[in-house]
XYZ file of C-alpha atoms in Angstrom:
266
model
C 45.640 63.832 209.361
C 45.279 66.519 212.313
C 42.940 68.616 210.114
C 40.884 65.368 209.569
C 40.429 64.701 213.101
C 39.728 68.150 213.939
C 36.983 68.084 211.300
C 35.709 64.860 212.769
C 35.563 66.238 216.160
C 33.719 69.317 215.225
C 31.121 67.294 213.214
C 30.371 65.309 216.223
C 29.836 68.380 218.478
C 27.382 69.638 215.809
C 25.515 66.539 215.825
C 25.410 66.324 219.496
C 23.715 69.921 219.436
C 20.893 68.277 217.647
C 20.772 65.120 219.790
C 17.210 66.166 221.506
C 16.038 66.849 217.800
C 17.094 63.417 216.744
C 17.025 60.895 219.418
C 14.841 62.720 221.737
C 12.188 63.143 219.202
C 12.733 59.644 217.920
C 12.277 58.278 221.409
C 9.204 60.491 222.029
C 7.539 59.196 218.616
C 8.492 55.604 219.485
C 6.959 55.607 222.801
C 3.897 57.274 221.323
C 3.907 54.417 218.744
C 3.448 51.637 221.382
C 0.318 53.404 222.603
C -1.512 54.054 219.439
C -4.944 52.062 219.034
C -5.008 49.659 216.041
C -7.420 52.131 214.208
C -4.992 55.184 215.005
C -1.852 53.109 213.738
C -3.836 52.360 210.430
C -4.887 55.706 209.938
C -1.271 57.003 210.572
C 0.195 54.452 208.349
C -2.387 55.328 205.450
C -1.078 58.992 205.485
C 2.507 57.946 205.863
C 2.364 55.416 203.061
C 3.277 52.626 205.690
C 6.176 54.662 207.505
C 6.002 55.061 211.135
C 5.827 58.562 212.900
C 9.368 57.854 214.115
C 10.476 58.137 210.413
C 9.095 61.609 210.393
C 9.778 62.612 214.056
C 12.605 65.134 212.907
C 11.574 66.291 209.508
C 10.390 69.588 210.633
C 13.777 70.648 211.968
C 15.136 70.574 208.564
C 12.174 71.674 206.624
C 11.959 74.939 208.609
C 15.112 76.016 207.263
C 13.956 75.658 203.709
C 12.062 78.465 201.663
C 8.821 76.404 201.418
C 8.513 75.917 205.118
C 10.206 78.943 206.495
C 6.814 79.951 207.941
C 7.197 77.295 210.508
C 10.512 78.631 212.231
C 8.723 80.134 215.209
C 6.414 77.121 215.718
C 9.138 75.047 217.482
C 9.145 77.046 220.673
C 6.971 79.624 222.923
C 9.016 82.417 224.366
C 7.796 83.900 227.630
C 9.733 86.877 229.103
C 11.180 86.590 232.609
C 8.600 87.377 235.373
C 5.517 86.792 233.050
C 3.130 84.255 233.890
C 2.191 81.772 231.055
C -1.338 82.922 230.829
C -0.107 86.507 230.329
C 2.522 85.666 227.609
C 2.711 87.870 224.559
C 1.184 85.843 221.440
C 3.711 85.734 218.534
C 1.810 86.626 215.336
C 3.986 84.243 213.463
C 2.777 81.316 215.448
C 4.431 79.356 218.292
C 4.492 75.505 219.473
C 0.946 75.889 221.243
C -0.900 77.641 218.405
C 0.667 75.559 215.597
C -0.164 72.213 217.362
C -3.716 73.147 217.823
C -3.783 74.264 214.172
C -2.530 70.697 213.096
C -5.032 69.052 215.354
C -7.777 71.063 213.546
C -6.651 70.127 210.113
C -6.263 66.572 211.185
C -9.615 66.405 212.841
C -11.448 68.168 209.869
C -13.054 65.670 207.462
C -13.002 68.279 204.615
C -9.279 68.663 204.809
C -7.260 67.297 201.978
C -5.026 64.183 202.281
C -2.031 66.343 201.322
C -2.731 68.896 204.219
C -3.323 66.069 206.604
C 0.010 64.413 205.876
C 1.772 67.746 206.319
C -0.179 68.320 209.554
C 0.740 64.945 210.808
C 4.465 65.507 210.109
C 4.610 68.774 211.917
C 2.310 67.794 215.041
C 4.512 64.842 215.791
C 7.561 67.031 215.923
C 5.738 69.929 217.723
C 4.706 67.770 220.719
C 8.156 66.661 221.236
C 9.468 70.186 221.206
C 6.812 71.235 223.681
C 8.388 68.868 226.208
C 11.831 70.182 225.746
C 12.055 73.014 228.661
C 14.330 75.404 226.583
C 11.799 75.532 223.894
C 9.572 77.315 226.507
C 12.266 79.632 227.613
C 12.779 83.543 227.160
C 13.108 85.684 224.308
C 15.933 88.004 225.634
C 18.372 85.079 225.381
C 17.038 83.342 222.524
C 15.733 80.568 224.558
C 18.948 80.128 226.512
C 21.388 80.193 223.646
C 22.947 83.333 224.938
C 23.552 81.855 228.476
C 26.985 80.836 228.487
C 28.182 78.025 230.777
C 30.928 75.360 230.736
C 29.990 71.647 230.161
C 32.830 69.378 231.470
C 35.412 72.029 230.955
C 34.263 73.146 227.262
C 32.384 76.222 226.464
C 28.556 75.621 225.870
C 25.277 77.416 226.386
C 22.134 76.565 228.258
C 19.899 75.542 225.144
C 22.669 73.500 223.806
C 23.226 71.226 226.914
C 19.542 70.796 226.972
C 19.316 69.840 223.398
C 21.428 66.886 223.901
C 24.473 66.982 226.186
C 22.973 66.248 229.269
C 20.699 63.617 227.646
C 23.606 61.796 226.090
C 25.727 61.852 229.419
C 22.897 60.627 231.238
C 22.345 57.517 229.188
C 23.853 56.575 225.690
C 20.847 54.716 224.883
C 19.458 54.148 221.201
C 15.839 55.665 220.808
C 14.388 52.208 221.195
C 16.351 51.758 224.478
C 15.131 54.898 225.836
C 11.428 53.469 225.167
C 12.263 50.179 226.798
C 13.683 51.785 229.788
C 11.215 54.685 230.297
C 7.888 53.316 229.022
C 6.880 51.070 232.054
C 4.085 52.830 233.651
C 0.839 50.921 234.797
C -2.297 51.971 232.943
C -3.503 54.193 235.699
C -0.268 56.094 235.786
C -0.150 56.358 232.049
C -3.616 57.926 231.816
C -2.614 60.493 234.692
C 0.459 61.513 232.786
C -1.502 61.988 229.692
C -4.050 63.879 231.060
C -4.726 67.445 230.544
C -4.488 69.683 227.399
C -2.044 71.508 225.189
C -1.688 74.683 227.384
C -1.522 72.513 230.577
C 1.352 70.583 229.176
C 3.311 73.528 227.763
C 2.768 75.561 230.914
C 4.261 72.319 232.927
C 7.314 72.673 230.642
C 7.557 76.410 231.201
C 7.491 75.935 234.869
C 10.422 73.583 234.513
C 12.188 76.084 232.455
C 12.166 78.643 235.172
C 13.696 76.145 237.648
C 16.593 75.530 234.974
C 17.216 79.201 234.824
C 17.505 79.432 238.543
C 19.681 76.519 238.635
C 21.968 77.412 235.703
C 23.045 81.073 235.877
C 25.577 82.167 233.206
C 29.142 80.951 234.133
C 27.848 77.489 235.638
C 30.220 74.811 235.536
C 28.090 71.801 234.639
C 29.845 68.383 235.465
C 28.488 65.090 236.906
C 26.388 66.447 239.564
C 24.232 68.373 237.402
C 23.951 65.586 234.938
C 22.619 63.322 237.794
C 20.073 65.928 238.908
C 18.682 66.689 235.745
C 18.732 63.492 233.678
C 15.698 62.203 235.470
C 13.622 65.343 234.239
C 14.607 64.572 230.754
C 13.584 61.262 231.467
C 10.169 62.400 232.509
C 9.537 64.969 229.699
C 10.415 62.227 226.798
C 8.058 60.029 228.426
C 5.422 62.577 228.811
C 5.729 63.737 225.303
C 5.385 60.313 224.013
C 2.316 59.480 225.973
C 0.545 62.712 225.320
C 1.480 62.528 221.594
C -0.220 58.978 221.797
C -3.360 60.502 223.430
C -3.501 63.361 220.620
C -3.366 61.118 217.890
C -5.736 58.584 219.518
C -8.196 61.539 219.948
C -8.053 62.387 216.438
C -8.122 58.960 214.679
C -9.888 57.020 217.175
C -11.941 59.508 219.414
C -14.124 56.726 220.933
C -10.906 55.003 222.478
C -9.934 58.351 224.363
C -11.781 59.978 227.374
C -12.157 63.876 226.896
C -10.886 63.901 223.277
C -12.328 67.143 222.677
C -10.510 68.926 225.526
C -7.130 69.165 223.799
């Protein structure tokens, strides 16, 4: 019996490590879904055989670990060395979250692309826009995006990437992904437009700057507790809302370009 409970506890910790990848991505996709135009929603439904973007929001996290899609492993992040400006960051020849996002937008915008290619591109893009807004996906290569920065989270051993994947998020709010949308998605139209403005590089650089602030706040050995959760939960709220509204803008620009200003500037 003791071994059983030990296994359950370990399983729950493993699941928690993927909480941004699951609940965070679902919340991002669900926010986006609420802001799709009718034409965009119809196009998405046609490609996904009636399934929503939420259904596929986490698919790439698993797919990247299969031989067929192993090429996408580096697409979830963009590592930038300490002290290097975003504009001067080394380009990964295998691709990163910025270049891969633009590649999927190009496929979806290409009238000559096959339906099969567009379905795959949409699955990937929905996930990547979410990843782009998780600060530790715009982190440093020398510590594997914060995975090697050891600290404690309420007394247990953890790492910087892991607590940003889900620990802080779940400690701040134990909401379902629909509740995250209901609580965060309350901006007026003007504020929505301002939040969704910009392009892929603008959004990635913004996340990169947040990542730098996180490194300053959480040096190795930090003991993370209630104060840290209270301080950084609003940033997670902000990033999920940004990701959702921006994903909606991208999809509307692709599938219903007349509905979106400056659609070509993504």
